[in-house]
Amino acid sequence: MEIIKRPRRLRTNKTIRNMIKETTIDINDLIYPLFVVPGENIKKEIDSLPGVYHYSIDLLVEEVKDVKKLGIPAVLIFGIPSHKDELGSEAYDDNGIVQKAVKAIKSEVSDMVVITDVCMCEYTSHGHCGIIKDDYVDNDETLEYIAKIALSHVKAGADIVAPSDMMDGRIGAIRKLLDKEGFVNIPIMAYSAKYASSFYGPFREAAQSAPQFGDRKSYQMDSSNSNEALREISLDIDEGADIIMVKPALSYLDIVRRAKDNFNIPLAAYNVSGEYSMVKAASKMGWVDEKSIVLEMMTSIKRAGADMIITYFAKDVARWLTIQ
Ligand code: PBG
């Protein structure tokens, strides 16, 4: 007699389901992005990212204390400068917005891992992630600036630098300069497979970093490509990346999985602004249940192979995991 195979046996109650659970989310996997602006006493909600704020440094420090209380180990800092120019000079100014913010956080909150986004698009008048020559982002000249920005963040106290510009050779350029200046123990989290994505829309409003002409397709990756992501990741590892990243997350879980299977190195996935805002909008309309949908998304990012998740939902997830 043919015996019916019954996988449902292991789903009969919650305790058994928990016993066979393959993927869990841990608060230690979460990284919370924060936006810092010039001024004082500012906490202003970002229209395109409900529940996410622009903070002046004084209130940013208070926010980081809250983030720490929730048990989240790391924040990722983005700065909006007081002025922009062709060379994005505030990005590498030792008294720039990010440098001051990092100093303030490091002096007032202990044990918080401060990661800084290393890029130029928030700081350049043209909104591109590098130096423009004849309407083209000049790769090799940009490298010097990117390395200088990373160094100034580290001098301010950053624990990890995360270059998101997608220039060729940037990881090597940063590693070389950091080592030369004695910062041999500062890890680099490389935005290795960063796609030219429409999912960054709400972020560009938040960071005032939309390109003023053209788009980012000559440096960020084409969403059609998967093998190319593996080539990008392997170059970054060769140049000294300590952590690699796939960005965005949800439409690129196949890339996360291939990265996990092919490289034996910590892997982060960036659950980006558009992915956040779509959930916020749909849950506001009552069309989806925010908590269960977000936990399902986080689980799927981890199941695909990510070790860490950068997400605007980090505080909510931390709360939900704690009271579950
Ligand atoms: C800077 C940068 C961007 C994001 C992170 N770093 C925007 C971009 O490349 O245009 C996007 C993050 C998000 O959408 O949440 N280059």
PDB file of N, CA and C in Angstrom, residues 55-139:
ATOM      1  N   TYR A  55      17.369  64.606  11.561  1.00  0.00           N
ATOM      2  CA  TYR A  55      17.742  65.046  12.905  1.00  0.00           C
ATOM      3  C   TYR A  55      18.912  66.013  12.847  1.00  0.00           C
ATOM      4  N   SER A  56      18.860  67.061  13.667  1.00  0.00           N
ATOM      5  CA  SER A  56      20.083  67.832  13.911  1.00  0.00           C
ATOM      6  C   SER A  56      20.927  67.011  14.883  1.00  0.00           C
ATOM      7  N   ILE A  57      22.213  67.359  14.994  1.00  0.00           N
ATOM      8  CA  ILE A  57      23.132  66.493  15.745  1.00  0.00           C
ATOM      9  C   ILE A  57      22.678  66.261  17.192  1.00  0.00           C
ATOM     10  N   ASP A  58      22.186  67.341  17.861  1.00  0.00           N
ATOM     11  CA  ASP A  58      21.775  67.189  19.264  1.00  0.00           C
ATOM     12  C   ASP A  58      20.685  66.116  19.415  1.00  0.00           C
ATOM     13  N   LEU A  59      19.680  66.162  18.537  1.00  0.00           N
ATOM     14  CA  LEU A  59      18.584  65.181  18.657  1.00  0.00           C
ATOM     15  C   LEU A  59      18.951  63.819  18.065  1.00  0.00           C
ATOM     16  N   LEU A  60      19.907  63.837  17.137  1.00  0.00           N
ATOM     17  CA  LEU A  60      20.408  62.576  16.583  1.00  0.00           C
ATOM     18  C   LEU A  60      21.025  61.726  17.697  1.00  0.00           C
ATOM     19  N   VAL A  61      21.784  62.397  18.555  1.00  0.00           N
ATOM     20  CA  VAL A  61      22.431  61.673  19.654  1.00  0.00           C
ATOM     21  C   VAL A  61      21.373  61.030  20.559  1.00  0.00           C
ATOM     22  N   GLU A  62      20.282  61.767  20.822  1.00  0.00           N
ATOM     23  CA  GLU A  62      19.199  61.206  21.651  1.00  0.00           C
ATOM     24  C   GLU A  62      18.577  59.992  20.956  1.00  0.00           C
ATOM     25  N   GLU A  63      18.392  60.133  19.645  1.00  0.00           N
ATOM     26  CA  GLU A  63      17.810  59.029  18.870  1.00  0.00           C
ATOM     27  C   GLU A  63      18.725  57.797  18.926  1.00  0.00           C
ATOM     28  N   VAL A  64      20.023  58.022  18.797  1.00  0.00           N
ATOM     29  CA  VAL A  64      20.951  56.881  18.827  1.00  0.00           C
ATOM     30  C   VAL A  64      20.891  56.188  20.198  1.00  0.00           C
ATOM     31  N   LYS A  65      20.691  56.987  21.255  1.00  0.00           N
ATOM     32  CA  LYS A  65      20.549  56.366  22.588  1.00  0.00           C
ATOM     33  C   LYS A  65      19.327  55.444  22.613  1.00  0.00           C
ATOM     34  N   ASP A  66      18.222  55.895  22.006  1.00  0.00           N
ATOM     35  CA  ASP A  66      17.012  55.065  21.930  1.00  0.00           C
ATOM     36  C   ASP A  66      17.258  53.785  21.134  1.00  0.00           C
ATOM     37  N   VAL A  67      17.963  53.961  20.009  1.00  0.00           N
ATOM     38  CA  VAL A  67      18.264  52.815  19.142  1.00  0.00           C
ATOM     39  C   VAL A  67      19.061  51.788  19.945  1.00  0.00           C
ATOM     40  N   LYS A  68      19.985  52.281  20.725  1.00  0.00           N
ATOM     41  CA  LYS A  68      20.812  51.381  21.529  1.00  0.00           C
ATOM     42  C   LYS A  68      19.985  50.658  22.596  1.00  0.00           C
ATOM     43  N   LYS A  69      19.064  51.410  23.224  1.00  0.00           N
ATOM     44  CA  LYS A  69      18.193  50.784  24.238  1.00  0.00           C
ATOM     45  C   LYS A  69      17.411  49.610  23.655  1.00  0.00           C
ATOM     46  N   LEU A  70      17.063  49.722  22.394  1.00  0.00           N
ATOM     47  CA  LEU A  70      16.314  48.623  21.758  1.00  0.00           C
ATOM     48  C   LEU A  70      17.201  47.418  21.458  1.00  0.00           C
ATOM     49  N   GLY A  71      18.515  47.585  21.608  1.00  0.00           N
ATOM     50  CA  GLY A  71      19.422  46.457  21.384  1.00  0.00           C
ATOM     51  C   GLY A  71      20.006  46.391  19.980  1.00  0.00           C
ATOM     52  N   ILE A  72      19.718  47.412  19.164  1.00  0.00           N
ATOM     53  CA  ILE A  72      20.263  47.428  17.793  1.00  0.00           C
ATOM     54  C   ILE A  72      21.747  47.797  17.873  1.00  0.00           C
ATOM     55  N   PRO A  73      22.613  46.988  17.249  1.00  0.00           N
ATOM     56  CA  PRO A  73      24.053  47.200  17.458  1.00  0.00           C
ATOM     57  C   PRO A  73      24.685  48.302  16.612  1.00  0.00           C
ATOM     58  N   ALA A  74      24.033  48.693  15.498  1.00  0.00           N
ATOM     59  CA  ALA A  74      24.737  49.589  14.576  1.00  0.00           C
ATOM     60  C   ALA A  74      23.806  50.574  13.885  1.00  0.00           C
ATOM     61  N   VAL A  75      24.332  51.765  13.610  1.00  0.00           N
ATOM     62  CA  VAL A  75      23.608  52.753  12.805  1.00  0.00           C
ATOM     63  C   VAL A  75      24.450  53.090  11.575  1.00  0.00           C
ATOM     64  N   LEU A  76      23.754  53.513  10.520  1.00  0.00           N
ATOM     65  CA  LEU A  76      24.420  53.920   9.273  1.00  0.00           C
ATOM     66  C   LEU A  76      24.068  55.385   9.035  1.00  0.00           C
ATOM     67  N   ILE A  77      25.084  56.247   9.022  1.00  0.00           N
ATOM     68  CA  ILE A  77      24.827  57.691   9.005  1.00  0.00           C
ATOM     69  C   ILE A  77      24.918  58.278   7.595  1.00  0.00           C
ATOM     70  N   PHE A  78      23.883  59.047   7.234  1.00  0.00           N
ATOM     71  CA  PHE A  78      23.863  59.837   5.995  1.00  0.00           C
ATOM     72  C   PHE A  78      23.776  61.309   6.370  1.00  0.00           C
ATOM     73  N   GLY A  79      24.547  62.154   5.699  1.00  0.00           N
ATOM     74  CA  GLY A  79      24.515  63.576   6.021  1.00  0.00           C
ATOM     75  C   GLY A  79      23.927  64.412   4.901  1.00  0.00           C
ATOM     76  N   ILE A  80      23.207  65.461   5.300  1.00  0.00           N
ATOM     77  CA  ILE A  80      22.745  66.459   4.330  1.00  0.00           C
ATOM     78  C   ILE A  80      23.512  67.739   4.673  1.00  0.00           C
ATOM     79  N   PRO A  81      24.403  68.182   3.772  1.00  0.00           N
ATOM     80  CA  PRO A  81      25.314  69.283   4.110  1.00  0.00           C
ATOM     81  C   PRO A  81      24.629  70.643   4.038  1.00  0.00           C
ATOM     82  N   SER A  82      25.301  71.675   4.572  1.00  0.00           N
ATOM     83  CA  SER A  82      24.705  73.012   4.469  1.00  0.00           C
ATOM     84  C   SER A  82      24.959  73.621   3.101  1.00  0.00           C
ATOM     85  N   HIS A  83      26.033  73.196   2.432  1.00  0.00           N
ATOM     86  CA  HIS A  83      26.183  73.672   1.052  1.00  0.00           C
ATOM     87  C   HIS A  83      26.749  72.586   0.151  1.00  0.00           C
ATOM     88  N   LYS A  84      26.372  72.672  -1.120  1.00  0.00           N
ATOM     89  CA  LYS A  84      26.834  71.699  -2.110  1.00  0.00           C
ATOM     90  C   LYS A  84      27.703  72.417  -3.121  1.00  0.00           C
ATOM     91  N   ASP A  85      28.710  71.744  -3.659  1.00  0.00           N
ATOM     92  CA  ASP A  85      29.488  72.325  -4.756  1.00  0.00           C
ATOM     93  C   ASP A  85      29.914  71.213  -5.714  1.00  0.00           C
ATOM     94  N   GLU A  86      30.609  71.605  -6.769  1.00  0.00           N
ATOM     95  CA  GLU A  86      31.020  70.662  -7.821  1.00  0.00           C
ATOM     96  C   GLU A  86      31.814  69.477  -7.279  1.00  0.00           C
ATOM     97  N   LEU A  87      32.648  69.742  -6.262  1.00  0.00           N
ATOM     98  CA  LEU A  87      33.544  68.712  -5.740  1.00  0.00           C
ATOM     99  C   LEU A  87      33.016  68.048  -4.475  1.00  0.00           C
ATOM    100  N   GLY A  88      31.822  68.445  -4.050  1.00  0.00           N
ATOM    101  CA  GLY A  88      31.258  67.852  -2.835  1.00  0.00           C
ATOM    102  C   GLY A  88      32.167  68.056  -1.632  1.00  0.00           C
ATOM    103  N   SER A  89      32.699  69.272  -1.488  1.00  0.00           N
ATOM    104  CA  SER A  89      33.793  69.450  -0.517  1.00  0.00           C
ATOM    105  C   SER A  89      33.378  69.233   0.938  1.00  0.00           C
ATOM    106  N   GLU A  90      32.091  69.395   1.252  1.00  0.00           N
ATOM    107  CA  GLU A  90      31.735  69.154   2.663  1.00  0.00           C
ATOM    108  C   GLU A  90      31.834  67.661   3.026  1.00  0.00           C
ATOM    109  N   ALA A  91      31.852  66.828   2.010  1.00  0.00           N
ATOM    110  CA  ALA A  91      31.930  65.386   2.283  1.00  0.00           C
ATOM    111  C   ALA A  91      33.244  64.998   2.956  1.00  0.00           C
ATOM    112  N   TYR A  92      34.332  65.716   2.632  1.00  0.00           N
ATOM    113  CA  TYR A  92      35.632  65.360   3.249  1.00  0.00           C
ATOM    114  C   TYR A  92      36.147  66.434   4.189  1.00  0.00           C
ATOM    115  N   ASP A  93      35.263  67.368   4.562  1.00  0.00           N
ATOM    116  CA  ASP A  93      35.630  68.431   5.502  1.00  0.00           C
ATOM    117  C   ASP A  93      35.639  67.824   6.921  1.00  0.00           C
ATOM    118  N   ASP A  94      36.733  68.012   7.636  1.00  0.00           N
ATOM    119  CA  ASP A  94      36.784  67.437   8.984  1.00  0.00           C
ATOM    120  C   ASP A  94      35.714  68.022   9.901  1.00  0.00           C
ATOM    121  N   ASN A  95      35.177  69.190   9.500  1.00  0.00           N
ATOM    122  CA  ASN A  95      34.064  69.762  10.266  1.00  0.00           C
ATOM    123  C   ASN A  95      32.738  69.635   9.529  1.00  0.00           C
ATOM    124  N   GLY A  96      32.650  68.681   8.624  1.00  0.00           N
ATOM    125  CA  GLY A  96      31.417  68.450   7.874  1.00  0.00           C
ATOM    126  C   GLY A  96      30.336  67.854   8.785  1.00  0.00           C
ATOM    127  N   ILE A  97      29.144  67.767   8.229  1.00  0.00           N
ATOM    128  CA  ILE A  97      27.993  67.342   9.031  1.00  0.00           C
ATOM    129  C   ILE A  97      28.153  65.908   9.569  1.00  0.00           C
ATOM    130  N   VAL A  98      28.638  65.001   8.735  1.00  0.00           N
ATOM    131  CA  VAL A  98      28.777  63.607   9.189  1.00  0.00           C
ATOM    132  C   VAL A  98      29.900  63.492  10.218  1.00  0.00           C
ATOM    133  N   GLN A  99      31.015  64.192   9.942  1.00  0.00           N
ATOM    134  CA  GLN A  99      32.147  64.126  10.864  1.00  0.00           C
ATOM    135  C   GLN A  99      31.733  64.628  12.257  1.00  0.00           C
ATOM    136  N   LYS A 100      31.000  65.746  12.275  1.00  0.00           N
ATOM    137  CA  LYS A 100      30.558  66.279  13.580  1.00  0.00           C
ATOM    138  C   LYS A 100      29.566  65.328  14.252  1.00  0.00           C
ATOM    139  N   ALA A 101      28.686  64.758  13.456  1.00  0.00           N
ATOM    140  CA  ALA A 101      27.683  63.839  14.015  1.00  0.00           C
ATOM    141  C   ALA A 101      28.359  62.600  14.611  1.00  0.00           C
ATOM    142  N   VAL A 102      29.339  62.075  13.887  1.00  0.00           N
ATOM    143  CA  VAL A 102      30.025  60.869  14.374  1.00  0.00           C
ATOM    144  C   VAL A 102      30.737  61.165  15.693  1.00  0.00           C
ATOM    145  N   LYS A 103      31.425  62.306  15.732  1.00  0.00           N
ATOM    146  CA  LYS A 103      32.118  62.683  16.982  1.00  0.00           C
ATOM    147  C   LYS A 103      31.140  62.754  18.138  1.00  0.00           C
ATOM    148  N   ALA A 104      29.993  63.391  17.896  1.00  0.00           N
ATOM    149  CA  ALA A 104      29.007  63.558  18.968  1.00  0.00           C
ATOM    150  C   ALA A 104      28.474  62.199  19.431  1.00  0.00           C
ATOM    151  N   ILE A 105      28.155  61.335  18.484  1.00  0.00           N
ATOM    152  CA  ILE A 105      27.625  60.011  18.871  1.00  0.00           C
ATOM    153  C   ILE A 105      28.678  59.240  19.650  1.00  0.00           C
ATOM    154  N   LYS A 106      29.900  59.227  19.116  1.00  0.00           N
ATOM    155  CA  LYS A 106      30.943  58.425  19.773  1.00  0.00           C
ATOM    156  C   LYS A 106      31.254  58.949  21.168  1.00  0.00           C
ATOM    157  N   SER A 107      31.112  60.274  21.383  1.00  0.00           N
ATOM    158  CA  SER A 107      31.455  60.755  22.724  1.00  0.00           C
ATOM    159  C   SER A 107      30.294  60.558  23.695  1.00  0.00           C
ATOM    160  N   GLU A 108      29.056  60.410  23.193  1.00  0.00           N
ATOM    161  CA  GLU A 108      27.933  60.331  24.137  1.00  0.00           C
ATOM    162  C   GLU A 108      27.268  58.960  24.246  1.00  0.00           C
ATOM    163  N   VAL A 109      27.474  58.110  23.258  1.00  0.00           N
ATOM    164  CA  VAL A 109      26.860  56.781  23.338  1.00  0.00           C
ATOM    165  C   VAL A 109      27.966  55.737  23.207  1.00  0.00           C
ATOM    166  N   SER A 110      28.115  54.921  24.241  1.00  0.00           N
ATOM    167  CA  SER A 110      29.186  53.928  24.145  1.00  0.00           C
ATOM    168  C   SER A 110      28.652  52.661  23.483  1.00  0.00           C
ATOM    169  N   ASP A 111      29.560  51.929  22.897  1.00  0.00           N
ATOM    170  CA  ASP A 111      29.185  50.619  22.340  1.00  0.00           C
ATOM    171  C   ASP A 111      28.205  50.660  21.180  1.00  0.00           C
ATOM    172  N   MET A 112      28.080  51.772  20.502  1.00  0.00           N
ATOM    173  CA  MET A 112      27.237  51.770  19.303  1.00  0.00           C
ATOM    174  C   MET A 112      28.188  51.737  18.113  1.00  0.00           C
ATOM    175  N   VAL A 113      27.986  50.778  17.224  1.00  0.00           N
ATOM    176  CA  VAL A 113      28.820  50.712  16.028  1.00  0.00           C
ATOM    177  C   VAL A 113      28.307  51.765  15.040  1.00  0.00           C
ATOM    178  N   VAL A 114      29.186  52.703  14.718  1.00  0.00           N
ATOM    179  CA  VAL A 114      28.792  53.777  13.800  1.00  0.00           C
ATOM    180  C   VAL A 114      29.395  53.507  12.426  1.00  0.00           C
ATOM    181  N   ILE A 115      28.501  53.277  11.469  1.00  0.00           N
ATOM    182  CA  ILE A 115      28.914  53.042  10.077  1.00  0.00           C
ATOM    183  C   ILE A 115      28.589  54.323   9.309  1.00  0.00           C
ATOM    184  N   THR A 116      29.472  54.750   8.426  1.00  0.00           N
ATOM    185  CA  THR A 116      29.153  55.945   7.633  1.00  0.00           C
ATOM    186  C   THR A 116      29.054  55.561   6.160  1.00  0.00           C
ATOM    187  N   ASP A 117      28.055  56.150   5.493  1.00  0.00           N
ATOM    188  CA  ASP A 117      27.922  55.983   4.047  1.00  0.00           C
ATOM    189  C   ASP A 117      28.949  56.916   3.409  1.00  0.00           C
ATOM    190  N   VAL A 118      29.808  56.345   2.578  1.00  0.00           N
ATOM    191  CA  VAL A 118      30.839  57.149   1.922  1.00  0.00           C
ATOM    192  C   VAL A 118      30.418  57.359   0.475  1.00  0.00           C
ATOM    193  N   CYS A 119      30.000  58.589   0.171  1.00  0.00           N
ATOM    194  CA  CYS A 119      29.573  58.885  -1.197  1.00  0.00           C
ATOM    195  C   CYS A 119      29.604  60.390  -1.394  1.00  0.00           C
ATOM    196  N   MET A 120      29.367  60.840  -2.616  1.00  0.00           N
ATOM    197  CA  MET A 120      29.431  62.275  -2.878  1.00  0.00           C
ATOM    198  C   MET A 120      28.086  62.873  -3.270  1.00  0.00           C
ATOM    199  N   CYS A 121      27.085  62.026  -3.593  1.00  0.00           N
ATOM    200  CA  CYS A 121      25.881  62.573  -4.237  1.00  0.00           C
ATOM    201  C   CYS A 121      25.097  63.545  -3.364  1.00  0.00           C
ATOM    202  N   GLU A 122      25.147  63.400  -2.037  1.00  0.00           N
ATOM    203  CA  GLU A 122      24.447  64.370  -1.189  1.00  0.00           C
ATOM    204  C   GLU A 122      25.188  65.712  -1.144  1.00  0.00           C
ATOM    205  N   TYR A 123      26.454  65.697  -1.571  1.00  0.00           N
ATOM    206  CA  TYR A 123      27.321  66.865  -1.367  1.00  0.00           C
ATOM    207  C   TYR A 123      27.642  67.631  -2.641  1.00  0.00           C
ATOM    208  N   THR A 124      27.381  66.996  -3.790  1.00  0.00           N
ATOM    209  CA  THR A 124      27.719  67.659  -5.057  1.00  0.00           C
ATOM    210  C   THR A 124      26.520  68.437  -5.592  1.00  0.00           C
ATOM    211  N   SER A 125      26.815  69.594  -6.229  1.00  0.00           N
ATOM    212  CA  SER A 125      25.746  70.427  -6.776  1.00  0.00           C
ATOM    213  C   SER A 125      25.014  69.701  -7.911  1.00  0.00           C
ATOM    214  N   HIS A 126      25.720  68.800  -8.607  1.00  0.00           N
ATOM    215  CA  HIS A 126      25.094  68.076  -9.721  1.00  0.00           C
ATOM    216  C   HIS A 126      24.423  66.780  -9.270  1.00  0.00           C
ATOM    217  N   GLY A 127      24.637  66.383  -8.012  1.00  0.00           N
ATOM    218  CA  GLY A 127      23.952  65.206  -7.478  1.00  0.00           C
ATOM    219  C   GLY A 127      24.515  63.862  -7.914  1.00  0.00           C
ATOM    220  N   HIS A 128      25.674  63.869  -8.598  1.00  0.00           N
ATOM    221  CA  HIS A 128      26.285  62.595  -8.973  1.00  0.00           C
ATOM    222  C   HIS A 128      27.262  62.136  -7.881  1.00  0.00           C
ATOM    223  N   CYS A 129      27.621  60.847  -7.961  1.00  0.00           N
ATOM    224  CA  CYS A 129      28.420  60.236  -6.895  1.00  0.00           C
ATOM    225  C   CYS A 129      29.925  60.404  -7.118  1.00  0.00           C
ATOM    226  N   GLY A 130      30.325  61.369  -7.948  1.00  0.00           N
ATOM    227  CA  GLY A 130      31.749  61.559  -8.192  1.00  0.00           C
ATOM    228  C   GLY A 130      32.019  62.881  -8.880  1.00  0.00           C
ATOM    229  N   ILE A 131      33.254  62.993  -9.374  1.00  0.00           N
ATOM    230  CA  ILE A 131      33.703  64.220 -10.034  1.00  0.00           C
ATOM    231  C   ILE A 131      33.308  64.164 -11.518  1.00  0.00           C
ATOM    232  N   ILE A 132      32.685  65.234 -11.990  1.00  0.00           N
ATOM    233  CA  ILE A 132      32.192  65.250 -13.377  1.00  0.00           C
ATOM    234  C   ILE A 132      33.237  65.843 -14.324  1.00  0.00           C
ATOM    235  N   LYS A 133      33.479  65.105 -15.423  1.00  0.00           N
ATOM    236  CA  LYS A 133      34.301  65.648 -16.521  1.00  0.00           C
ATOM    237  C   LYS A 133      33.558  65.375 -17.813  1.00  0.00           C
ATOM    238  N   ASP A 134      33.277  66.423 -18.576  1.00  0.00           N
ATOM    239  CA  ASP A 134      32.512  66.285 -19.826  1.00  0.00           C
ATOM    240  C   ASP A 134      31.236  65.458 -19.622  1.00  0.00           C
ATOM    241  N   ASP A 135      30.488  65.837 -18.620  1.00  0.00           N
ATOM    242  CA  ASP A 135      29.203  65.176 -18.336  1.00  0.00           C
ATOM    243  C   ASP A 135      29.318  63.691 -17.981  1.00  0.00           C
ATOM    244  N   TYR A 136      30.518  63.268 -17.613  1.00  0.00           N
ATOM    245  CA  TYR A 136      30.717  61.860 -17.259  1.00  0.00           C
ATOM    246  C   TYR A 136      31.396  61.819 -15.888  1.00  0.00           C
ATOM    247  N   VAL A 137      30.987  60.871 -15.038  1.00  0.00           N
ATOM    248  CA  VAL A 137      31.636  60.764 -13.732  1.00  0.00           C
ATOM    249  C   VAL A 137      33.004  60.113 -13.928  1.00  0.00           C
ATOM    250  N   ASP A 138      34.050  60.889 -13.671  1.00  0.00           N
ATOM    251  CA  ASP A 138      35.422  60.436 -13.903  1.00  0.00           C
ATOM    252  C   ASP A 138      35.833  59.475 -12.789  1.00  0.00           C
ATOM    253  N   ASN A 139      36.061  58.238 -13.176  1.00  0.00           N
ATOM    254  CA  ASN A 139      36.307  57.196 -12.161  1.00  0.00           C
ATOM    255  C   ASN A 139      37.547  57.467 -11.309  1.00  0.00           C
TER     256      ASN A 139
END
